[in-house]
Short mmCIF file of C-alpha atoms and ligand atoms in Angstrom, two decimals:
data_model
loop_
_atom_site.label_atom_id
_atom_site.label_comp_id
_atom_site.label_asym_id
_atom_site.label_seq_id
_atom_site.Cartn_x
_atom_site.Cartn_y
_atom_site.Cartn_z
CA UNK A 1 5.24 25.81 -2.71
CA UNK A 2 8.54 23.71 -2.88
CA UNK A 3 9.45 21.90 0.33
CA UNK A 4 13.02 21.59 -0.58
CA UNK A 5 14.75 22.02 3.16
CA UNK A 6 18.98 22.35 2.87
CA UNK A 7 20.49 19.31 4.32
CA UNK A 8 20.89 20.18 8.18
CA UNK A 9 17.69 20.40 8.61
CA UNK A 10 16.70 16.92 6.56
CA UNK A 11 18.99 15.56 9.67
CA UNK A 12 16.53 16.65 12.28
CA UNK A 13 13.75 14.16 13.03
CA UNK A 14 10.10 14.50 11.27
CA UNK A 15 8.20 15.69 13.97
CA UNK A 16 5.12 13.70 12.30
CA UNK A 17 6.83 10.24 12.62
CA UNK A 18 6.60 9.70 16.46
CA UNK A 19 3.80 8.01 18.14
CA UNK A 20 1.83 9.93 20.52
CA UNK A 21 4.24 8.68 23.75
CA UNK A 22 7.05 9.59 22.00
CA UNK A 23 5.63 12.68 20.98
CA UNK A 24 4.96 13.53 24.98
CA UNK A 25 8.64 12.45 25.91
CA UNK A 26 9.78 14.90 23.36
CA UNK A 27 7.66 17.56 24.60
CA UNK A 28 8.76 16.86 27.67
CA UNK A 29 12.19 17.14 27.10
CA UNK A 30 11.64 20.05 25.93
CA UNK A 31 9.95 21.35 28.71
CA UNK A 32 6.85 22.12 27.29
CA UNK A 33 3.53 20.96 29.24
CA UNK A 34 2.43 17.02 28.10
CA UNK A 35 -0.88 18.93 26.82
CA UNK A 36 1.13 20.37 24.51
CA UNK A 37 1.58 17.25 23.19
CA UNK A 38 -1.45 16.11 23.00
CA UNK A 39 -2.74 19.10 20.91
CA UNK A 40 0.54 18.94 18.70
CA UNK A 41 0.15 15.08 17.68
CA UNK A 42 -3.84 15.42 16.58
CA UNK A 43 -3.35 18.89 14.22
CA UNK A 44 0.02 16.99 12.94
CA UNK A 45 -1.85 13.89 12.13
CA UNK A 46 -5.30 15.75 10.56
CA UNK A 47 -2.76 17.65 8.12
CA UNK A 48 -1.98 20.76 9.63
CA UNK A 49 1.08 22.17 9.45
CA UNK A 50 2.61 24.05 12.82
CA UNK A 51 2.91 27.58 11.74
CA UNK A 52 -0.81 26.73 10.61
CA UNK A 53 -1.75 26.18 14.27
CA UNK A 54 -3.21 29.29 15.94
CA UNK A 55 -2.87 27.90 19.47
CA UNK A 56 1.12 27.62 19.34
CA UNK A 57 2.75 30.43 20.05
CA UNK A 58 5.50 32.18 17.98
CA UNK A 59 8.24 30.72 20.69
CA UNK A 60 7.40 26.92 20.73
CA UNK A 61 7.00 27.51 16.95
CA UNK A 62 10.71 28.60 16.60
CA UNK A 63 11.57 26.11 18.95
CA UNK A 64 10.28 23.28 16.94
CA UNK A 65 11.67 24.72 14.17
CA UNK A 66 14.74 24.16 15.80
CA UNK A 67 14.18 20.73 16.53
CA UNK A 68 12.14 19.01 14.14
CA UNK A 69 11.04 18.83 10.52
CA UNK A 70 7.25 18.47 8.95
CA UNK A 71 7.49 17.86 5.51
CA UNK A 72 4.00 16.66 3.50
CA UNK A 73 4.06 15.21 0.13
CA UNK A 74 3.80 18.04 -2.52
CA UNK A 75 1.65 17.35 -5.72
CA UNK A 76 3.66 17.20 -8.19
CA UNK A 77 1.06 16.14 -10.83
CA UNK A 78 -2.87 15.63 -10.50
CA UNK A 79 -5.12 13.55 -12.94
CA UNK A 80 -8.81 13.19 -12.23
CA UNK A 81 -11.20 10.87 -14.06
CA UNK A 82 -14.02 11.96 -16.46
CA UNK A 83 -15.14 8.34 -16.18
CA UNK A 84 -15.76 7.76 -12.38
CA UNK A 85 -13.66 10.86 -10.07
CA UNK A 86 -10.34 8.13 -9.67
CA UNK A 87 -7.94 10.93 -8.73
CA UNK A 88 -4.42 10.44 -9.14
CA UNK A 89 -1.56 11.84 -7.56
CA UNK A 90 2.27 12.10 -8.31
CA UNK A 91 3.60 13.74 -5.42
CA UNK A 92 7.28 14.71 -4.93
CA UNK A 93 9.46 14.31 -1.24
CA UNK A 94 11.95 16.26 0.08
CA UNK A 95 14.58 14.51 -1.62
CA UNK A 96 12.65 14.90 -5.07
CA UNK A 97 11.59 11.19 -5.24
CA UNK A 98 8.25 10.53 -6.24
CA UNK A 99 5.43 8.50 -5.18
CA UNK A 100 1.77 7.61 -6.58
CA UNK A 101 -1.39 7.57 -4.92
CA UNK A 102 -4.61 6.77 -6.31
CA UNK A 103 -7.68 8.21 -4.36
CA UNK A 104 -11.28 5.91 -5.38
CA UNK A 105 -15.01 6.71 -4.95
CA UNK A 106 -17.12 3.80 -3.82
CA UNK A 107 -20.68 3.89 -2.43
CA UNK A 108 -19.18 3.38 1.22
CA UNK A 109 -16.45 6.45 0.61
CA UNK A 110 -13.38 7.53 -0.38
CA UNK A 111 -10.26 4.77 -0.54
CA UNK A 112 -6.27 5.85 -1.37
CA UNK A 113 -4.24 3.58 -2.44
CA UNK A 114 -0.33 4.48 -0.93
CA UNK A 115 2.87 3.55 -2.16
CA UNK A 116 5.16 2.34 0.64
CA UNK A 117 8.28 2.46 -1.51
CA UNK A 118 10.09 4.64 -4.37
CA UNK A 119 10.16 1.96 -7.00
CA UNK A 120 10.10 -1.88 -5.52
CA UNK A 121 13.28 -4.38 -5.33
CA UNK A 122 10.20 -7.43 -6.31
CA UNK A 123 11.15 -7.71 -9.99
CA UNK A 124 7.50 -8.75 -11.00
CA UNK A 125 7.69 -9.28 -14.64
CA UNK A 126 4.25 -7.45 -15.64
CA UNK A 127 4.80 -4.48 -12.89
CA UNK A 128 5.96 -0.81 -13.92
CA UNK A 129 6.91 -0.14 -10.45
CA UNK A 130 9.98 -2.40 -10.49
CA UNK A 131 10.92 -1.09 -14.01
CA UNK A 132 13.83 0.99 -12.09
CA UNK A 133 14.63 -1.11 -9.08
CA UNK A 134 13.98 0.19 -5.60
CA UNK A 135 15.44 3.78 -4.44
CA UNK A 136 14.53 3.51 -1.53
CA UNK A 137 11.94 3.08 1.84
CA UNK A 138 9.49 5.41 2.78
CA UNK A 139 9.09 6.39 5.98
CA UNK A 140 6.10 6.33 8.32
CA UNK A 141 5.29 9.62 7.79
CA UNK A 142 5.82 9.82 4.03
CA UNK A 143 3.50 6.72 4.36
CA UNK A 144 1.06 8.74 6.24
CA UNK A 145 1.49 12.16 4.32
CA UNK A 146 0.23 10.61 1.32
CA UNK A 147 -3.38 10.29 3.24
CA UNK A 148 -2.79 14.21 4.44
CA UNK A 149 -2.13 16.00 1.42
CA UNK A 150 -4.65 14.42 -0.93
CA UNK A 151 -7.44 14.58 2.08
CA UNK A 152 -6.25 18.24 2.38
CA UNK A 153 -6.38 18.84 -1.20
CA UNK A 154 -9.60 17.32 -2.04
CA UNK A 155 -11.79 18.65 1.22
CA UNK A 156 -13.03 15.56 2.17
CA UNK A 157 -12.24 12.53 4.79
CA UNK A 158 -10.64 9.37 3.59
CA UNK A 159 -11.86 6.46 5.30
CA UNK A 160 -10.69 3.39 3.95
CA UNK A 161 -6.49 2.86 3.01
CA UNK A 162 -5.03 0.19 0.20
CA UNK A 163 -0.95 -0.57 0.50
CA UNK A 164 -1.20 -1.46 -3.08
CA UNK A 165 0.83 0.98 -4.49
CA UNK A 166 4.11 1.37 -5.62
CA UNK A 167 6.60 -0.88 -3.49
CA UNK A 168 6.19 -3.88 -1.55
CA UNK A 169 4.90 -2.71 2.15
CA UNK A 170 6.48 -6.17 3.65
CA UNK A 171 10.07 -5.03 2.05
CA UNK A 172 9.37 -2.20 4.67
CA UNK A 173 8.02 -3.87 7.49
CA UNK A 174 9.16 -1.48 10.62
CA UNK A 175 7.36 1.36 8.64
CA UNK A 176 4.59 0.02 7.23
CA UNK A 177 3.95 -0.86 11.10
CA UNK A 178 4.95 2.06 12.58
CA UNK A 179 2.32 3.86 9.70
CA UNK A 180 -0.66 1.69 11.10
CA UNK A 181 -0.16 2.24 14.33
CA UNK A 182 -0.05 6.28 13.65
CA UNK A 183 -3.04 6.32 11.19
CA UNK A 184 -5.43 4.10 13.08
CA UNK A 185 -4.89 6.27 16.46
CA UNK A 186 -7.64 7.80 17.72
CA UNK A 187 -6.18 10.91 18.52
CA UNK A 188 -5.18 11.44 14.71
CA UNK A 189 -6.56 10.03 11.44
CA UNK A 190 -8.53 7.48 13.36
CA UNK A 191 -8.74 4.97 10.48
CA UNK A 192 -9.28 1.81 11.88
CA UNK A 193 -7.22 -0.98 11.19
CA UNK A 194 -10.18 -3.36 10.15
CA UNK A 195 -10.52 -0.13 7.04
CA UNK A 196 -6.48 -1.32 5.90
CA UNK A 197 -5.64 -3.35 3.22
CA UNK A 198 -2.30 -4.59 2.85
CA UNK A 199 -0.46 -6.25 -0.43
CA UNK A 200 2.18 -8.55 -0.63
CA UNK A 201 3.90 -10.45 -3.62
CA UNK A 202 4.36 -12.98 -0.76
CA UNK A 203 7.86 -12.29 1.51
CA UNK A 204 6.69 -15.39 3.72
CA UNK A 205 8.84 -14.52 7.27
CA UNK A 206 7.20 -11.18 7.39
CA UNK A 207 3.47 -12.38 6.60
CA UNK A 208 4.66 -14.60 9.63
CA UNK A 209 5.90 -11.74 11.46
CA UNK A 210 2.84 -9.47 10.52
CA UNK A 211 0.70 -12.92 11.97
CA UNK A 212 2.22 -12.95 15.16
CA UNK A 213 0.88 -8.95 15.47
CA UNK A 214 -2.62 -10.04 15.26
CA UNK A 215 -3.89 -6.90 13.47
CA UNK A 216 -7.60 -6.87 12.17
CA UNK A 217 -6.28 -5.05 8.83
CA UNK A 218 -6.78 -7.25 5.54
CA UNK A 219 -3.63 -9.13 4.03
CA UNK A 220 -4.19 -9.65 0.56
CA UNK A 221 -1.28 -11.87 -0.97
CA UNK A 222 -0.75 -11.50 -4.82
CA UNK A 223 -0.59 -14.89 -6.77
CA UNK A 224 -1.08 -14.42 -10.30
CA UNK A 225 0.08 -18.08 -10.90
CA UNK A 226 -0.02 -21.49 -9.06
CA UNK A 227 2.68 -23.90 -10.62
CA UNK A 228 6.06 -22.76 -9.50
CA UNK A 229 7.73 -22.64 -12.83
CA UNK A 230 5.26 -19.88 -14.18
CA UNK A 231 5.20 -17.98 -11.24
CA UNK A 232 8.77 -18.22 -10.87
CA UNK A 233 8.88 -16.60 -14.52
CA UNK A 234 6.47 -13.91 -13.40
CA UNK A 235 7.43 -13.24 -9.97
CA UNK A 236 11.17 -13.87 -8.63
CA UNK A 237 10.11 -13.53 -5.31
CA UNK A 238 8.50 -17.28 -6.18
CA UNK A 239 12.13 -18.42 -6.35
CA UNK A 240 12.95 -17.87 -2.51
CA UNK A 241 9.11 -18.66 -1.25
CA UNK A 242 7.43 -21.33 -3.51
CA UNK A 243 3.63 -21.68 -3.92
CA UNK A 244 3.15 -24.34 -1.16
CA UNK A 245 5.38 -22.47 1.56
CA UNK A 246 2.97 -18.93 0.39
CA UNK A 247 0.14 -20.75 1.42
CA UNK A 248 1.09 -22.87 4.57
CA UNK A 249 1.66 -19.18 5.68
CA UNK A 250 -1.26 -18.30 4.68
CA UNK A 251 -2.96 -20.94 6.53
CA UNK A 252 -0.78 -19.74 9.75
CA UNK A 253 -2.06 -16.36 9.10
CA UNK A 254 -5.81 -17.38 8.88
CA UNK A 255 -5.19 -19.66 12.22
CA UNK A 256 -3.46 -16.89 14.22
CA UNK A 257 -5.74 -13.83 13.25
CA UNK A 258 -8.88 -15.65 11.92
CA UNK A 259 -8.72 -12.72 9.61
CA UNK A 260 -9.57 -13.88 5.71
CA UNK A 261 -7.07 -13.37 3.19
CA UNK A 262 -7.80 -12.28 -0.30
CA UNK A 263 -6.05 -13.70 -2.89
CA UNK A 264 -5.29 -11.06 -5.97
CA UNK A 265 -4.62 -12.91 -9.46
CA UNK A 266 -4.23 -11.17 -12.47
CA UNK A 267 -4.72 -12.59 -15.97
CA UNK A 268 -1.88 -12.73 -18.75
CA UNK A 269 -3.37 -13.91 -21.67
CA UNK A 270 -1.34 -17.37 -22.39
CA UNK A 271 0.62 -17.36 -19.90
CA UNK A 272 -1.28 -18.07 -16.42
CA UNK A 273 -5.30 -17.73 -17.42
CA UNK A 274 -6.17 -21.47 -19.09
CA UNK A 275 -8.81 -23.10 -17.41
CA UNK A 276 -6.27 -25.31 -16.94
CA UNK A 277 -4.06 -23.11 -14.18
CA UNK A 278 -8.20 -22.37 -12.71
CA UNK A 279 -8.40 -25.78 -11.77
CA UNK A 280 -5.17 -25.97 -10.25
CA UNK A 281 -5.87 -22.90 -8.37
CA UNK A 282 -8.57 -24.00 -7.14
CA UNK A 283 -7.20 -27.09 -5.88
CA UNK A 284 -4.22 -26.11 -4.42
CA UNK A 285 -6.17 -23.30 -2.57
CA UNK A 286 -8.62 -26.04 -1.02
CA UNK A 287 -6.33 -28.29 -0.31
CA UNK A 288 -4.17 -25.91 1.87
CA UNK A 289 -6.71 -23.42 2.82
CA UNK A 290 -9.26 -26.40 3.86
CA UNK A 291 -8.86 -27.82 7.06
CA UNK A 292 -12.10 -30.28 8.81
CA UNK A 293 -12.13 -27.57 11.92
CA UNK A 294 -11.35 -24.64 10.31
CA UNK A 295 -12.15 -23.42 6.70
CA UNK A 296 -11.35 -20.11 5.42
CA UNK A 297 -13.74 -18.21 3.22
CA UNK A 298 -11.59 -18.29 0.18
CA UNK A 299 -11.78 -15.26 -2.38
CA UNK A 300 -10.25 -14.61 -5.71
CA UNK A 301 -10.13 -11.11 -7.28
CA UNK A 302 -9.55 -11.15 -10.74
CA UNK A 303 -7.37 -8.12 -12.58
CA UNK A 304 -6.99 -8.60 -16.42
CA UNK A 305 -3.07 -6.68 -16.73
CA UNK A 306 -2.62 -3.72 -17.41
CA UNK A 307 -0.43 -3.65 -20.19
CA UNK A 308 2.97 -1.81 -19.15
CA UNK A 309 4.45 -0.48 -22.40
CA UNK A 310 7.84 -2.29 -21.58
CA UNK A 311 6.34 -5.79 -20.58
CA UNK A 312 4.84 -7.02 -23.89
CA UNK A 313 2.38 -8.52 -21.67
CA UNK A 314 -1.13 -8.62 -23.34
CA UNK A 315 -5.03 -9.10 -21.43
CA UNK A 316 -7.36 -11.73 -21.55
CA UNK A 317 -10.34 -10.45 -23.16
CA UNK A 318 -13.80 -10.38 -21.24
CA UNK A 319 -14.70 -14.30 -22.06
CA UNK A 320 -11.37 -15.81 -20.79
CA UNK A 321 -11.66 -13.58 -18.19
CA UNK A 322 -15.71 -14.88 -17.42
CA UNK A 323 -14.55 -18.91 -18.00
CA UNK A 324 -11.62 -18.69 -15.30
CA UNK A 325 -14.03 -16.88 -13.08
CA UNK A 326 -16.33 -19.83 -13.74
CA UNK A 327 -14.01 -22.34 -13.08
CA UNK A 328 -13.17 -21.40 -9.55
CA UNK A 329 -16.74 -20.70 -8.61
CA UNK A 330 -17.53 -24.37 -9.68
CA UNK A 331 -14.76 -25.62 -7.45
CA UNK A 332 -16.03 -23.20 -4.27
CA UNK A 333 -14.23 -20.16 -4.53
CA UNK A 334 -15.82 -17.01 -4.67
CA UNK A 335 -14.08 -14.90 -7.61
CA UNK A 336 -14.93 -11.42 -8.51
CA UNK A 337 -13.37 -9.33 -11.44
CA UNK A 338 -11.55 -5.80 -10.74
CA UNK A 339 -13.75 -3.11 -11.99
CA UNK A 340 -11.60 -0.49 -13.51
CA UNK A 341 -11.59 3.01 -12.45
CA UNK A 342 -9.64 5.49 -13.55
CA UNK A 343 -9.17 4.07 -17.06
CA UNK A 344 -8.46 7.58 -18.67
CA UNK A 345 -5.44 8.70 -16.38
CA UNK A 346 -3.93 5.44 -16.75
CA UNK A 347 -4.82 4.86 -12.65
CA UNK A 348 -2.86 1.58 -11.64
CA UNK A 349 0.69 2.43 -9.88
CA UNK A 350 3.80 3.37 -11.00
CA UNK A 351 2.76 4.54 -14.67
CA UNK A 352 2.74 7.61 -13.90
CA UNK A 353 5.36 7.84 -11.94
CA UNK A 354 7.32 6.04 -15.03
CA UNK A 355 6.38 8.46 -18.12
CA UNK A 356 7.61 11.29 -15.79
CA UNK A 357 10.68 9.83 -14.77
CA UNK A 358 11.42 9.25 -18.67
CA UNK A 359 10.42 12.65 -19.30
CA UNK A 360 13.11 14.20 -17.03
CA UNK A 361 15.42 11.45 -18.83
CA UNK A 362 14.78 13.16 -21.77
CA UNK A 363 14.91 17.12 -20.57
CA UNK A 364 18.02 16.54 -18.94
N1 LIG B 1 3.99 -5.26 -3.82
C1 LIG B 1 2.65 -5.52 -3.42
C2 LIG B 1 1.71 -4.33 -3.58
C3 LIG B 1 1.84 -3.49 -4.80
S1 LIG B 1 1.23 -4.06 -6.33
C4 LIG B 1 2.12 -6.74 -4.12
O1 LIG B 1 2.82 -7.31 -4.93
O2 LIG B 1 1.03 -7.18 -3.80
C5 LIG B 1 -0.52 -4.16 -6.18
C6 LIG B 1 -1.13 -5.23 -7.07
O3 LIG B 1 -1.09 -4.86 -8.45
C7 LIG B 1 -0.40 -6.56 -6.97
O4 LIG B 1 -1.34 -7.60 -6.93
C8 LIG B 1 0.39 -6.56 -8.26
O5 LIG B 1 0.80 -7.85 -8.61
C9 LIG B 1 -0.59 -5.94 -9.22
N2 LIG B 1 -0.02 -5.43 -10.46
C10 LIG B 1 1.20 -4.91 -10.69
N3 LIG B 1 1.35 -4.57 -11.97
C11 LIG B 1 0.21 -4.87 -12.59
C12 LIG B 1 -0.25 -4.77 -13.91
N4 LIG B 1 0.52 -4.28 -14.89
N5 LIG B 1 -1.51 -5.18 -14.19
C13 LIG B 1 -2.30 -5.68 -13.21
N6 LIG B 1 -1.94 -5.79 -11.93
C14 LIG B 1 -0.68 -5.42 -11.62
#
C-alpha cells in the first residue's frame, strides 16, 4: 500500500510524534476523555494504525483524520540473510526518501539498527551514507516507525535499538531525544534506555549536551584514527573537534553518567591499522581515559571496512586485523572484532540505499 498523502494533509501534525502529555492535551482539546489518550498513545506506539483500532469509534476516527497524520515507514525493499537471518530493510517516507534498517539475531534477541537521517552532512571518507550529502532530518516518529514496521512485519518483539545507521543521530539532537524518550516509555515500546546504543563521529557540544541528560543508553563514539592529520583525512568532522578535545569529552561523559563508552575503530588497510597507530591508541586512550580515582573500562571494537565501491578503500586481512587487536590488549584495552552478519545482502548502512538511488538515476 503507498502512503503517499497530498500535501495538506503532510501539514497536519503526526499524531505518533507527541509524548504521552502532549498526547492528553491534544485529546483534551479536543474534547475527548484523557483515557482516550491513554489507549490512543500505547496502540500508536505498538504499531497499530487508528482505523486498525476496534475500540475507536467511526467519529473520533474521522476526527483524527481531520487533525492528525500516522504515517509508518513502507518497505520498499527486503533482503534476508541465508548466512545468519540479518534482515534488511529499505523503507520509503511520505516524501519518497528512503532509509535503511538492519534488524540482527543474537542469543539475547532481536537488535535494529535505525537511521536517524536521509543521507549524513559528516563527509566520512570510507562511508556510503555521505556519498550524497544530507537531505534531510528524520523525525521522531520516522525514528520510531522504523522499530514499528519491521517488528510488525517480522511478528516478533525487538528489544535492543543501535543509532548506527544512516546519518549522524547528534546532527539531530532534538529528535534523536525526543525518539528515546517515546520508545523507552512504558506505556509504548517500553525499550529501556540502558537497551540503546547511540553513534557519533564525535560532534563534541552535543556529546556534552547528551552528558548533561544523564541517560543510561550507551554512547559509542567512532574513532577510526588517533593522530589528527589521518583522521582529519578520514573524517572532516576531526577538523572542527580534534582527537584530544573528542576525548576530554569523553572523559566528561564517563564523569557525569558513569556510563562506559565504546570506542568503534575500523581498519583501512595502510592507512590507520599499523601497529604503530595501536600503540598510539592505546596511549592516548589511557592517558585521557585514566584518571587515579576514576578509570573507565576502556573497549575497542574492531570493524575491518567495508569496501564502498566509490571509496577505493581496501580491508586489513584477518592477521593485521589479530596484531592490532593484540596490541591494545597488551597495553589494557579490551578489543573485540565485529562479527559480520548479513554478509550476503551487503548489511552495513547506506549500500543499499545507494545502488537504489543509482538505479532510479538510471530509469529516469
Ligand atoms: N554517524 C554515526 C553513526 C552511523 S555510522 C557515526 O559516525 O558513528 C555507524 C558506524 O559505521 C560508524 O562507526 C561508522 O564510522 C562506521 N562505518 C561507516 N562506513 C563504514 C564502512 N564502509 N566500513 C566500516 N564501517 C563503516
Amino acid at each position: 500500500m503507498s502512503q503517499t498523502p497530498d500535501a495538506s494533509s503532510v501539514a497536519l501534525p503526526d499524531l505518533r510524534s507527541f509524548t504521552a502529555e502532549e498526547l492528553k492535551e491534544q485529546m483534551l482539546a479536543l474534547q475527548q476523555p484523557a483515557y482516550r489518550a491513554g489507549q490512543l498513545f500505547t496502540q500508536l506506539h505498538r504499531g497499530v494504525q487508528p482505523e486498525e483500532m476496534t475500540n475507536l469509534g467511526r467519529a473520533l476516527l474521522a476526527l483524527l483524520r481531520e487533525h492528525y497524520r500516522w504515517p509508518l515507514p513502507q518497505i520498499e525493499k527486503k533482503l534476508v540473510s541465508s548466512l545468519d537471518g540479518t534482515v534488511k530493510y529499505l523503507f520509503s517516507l511520505e516524501d519518497g526518501a528512503c532509509i535503511e534498517s538492519v534488524v540482527m539475531q543474537y542469543e539475547h534477541g532481536l537488535t535494529i539498527c535505525i537511521s536517524s537521517q536521509v543521507g549524513c552532512r559528516m563527509g566520512c571518507r570510507f562511508c556510503a551514507s555521505t556519498i550524497g550529502g544530507k537531505v534531510r532530518d528524520l523525525n521522531a516518529s520516522e525514528l520510531l516507525g522504523q522499530v514499528l514496521a519491521a517488528q510488525k512485519d517480522l511478528g516478533r518483539r525487538i528489544g535492543n535499538i543501535v543509532l548506527m545507521g544512516i546519518g549522524e543521530p547528534l546532527d539531530n539532537y532534538d529528535n534523536v531525544l525526543r525518539f528515546l524518550k517515546l520508545v523507552s516509555h512504558p506505556d509504548g515500546l517500553n525499550i529501556g534506555l540502558r537497551r540503546i546504543s547511540l553513534s557519533t563521529c564525535g560532534i563534541v557540544p552535543r556529546i556534552l549536551d547528551l552528558a548533561r541528560e544523564d541517560l543510561p543508553i550507551t554512547l559509542s563514539i567512532s574513532l577510526h584514527a588517533m593522530d589528527n592529520a589521518t583522521r582529519d583525512e578520514l573524517m572532516p568532522v576531526n577538523r572542527k573537534y580534534p582527537v584530544e578535545t573528542l576525548l576530554d569529552a569523553c572523559k566528561t561523559y564517563f564523569e557525569t553518567t558513569n556510563r562506559r563508552i565504546s570506542f568503534e575503530y575500523t581498519l583501512i588497510a595502510g592507512k590507520n591499522d599499523s601497529p604503530e597507530q595501536a600503540e598510539q591508541l592505546a596511549r592516548l586512550l589511557n592517558r585521557h581515559l585514566r584518571t587515579r580515582t576514576q578509570t573507565m573500562p576502556i573497549h575497542v571494537n574492531l570493524i575491518p571496512v567495508n569496501e564502498v565501491e566509490e571509496t577505493g578503500f581496501r580491508h586489513t586481512g584477518a592477521a593485521g586485523v589479530r596484531r592490532f587487536a593484540e596490541v591494545l590488549e597488551k597495553n589494557g584495552i579490551r578489543a573485540t572484532v565485529r562479527r559480520k552478519l548479513g554478509a550476503d545482502i551487503n548489511a552495513s548502512c547506506g549500500q543499499l540505499r545507494r545502488a537504489y538511488n543509482r538505479e532510479k538515476e538510471t530509469l529516469s
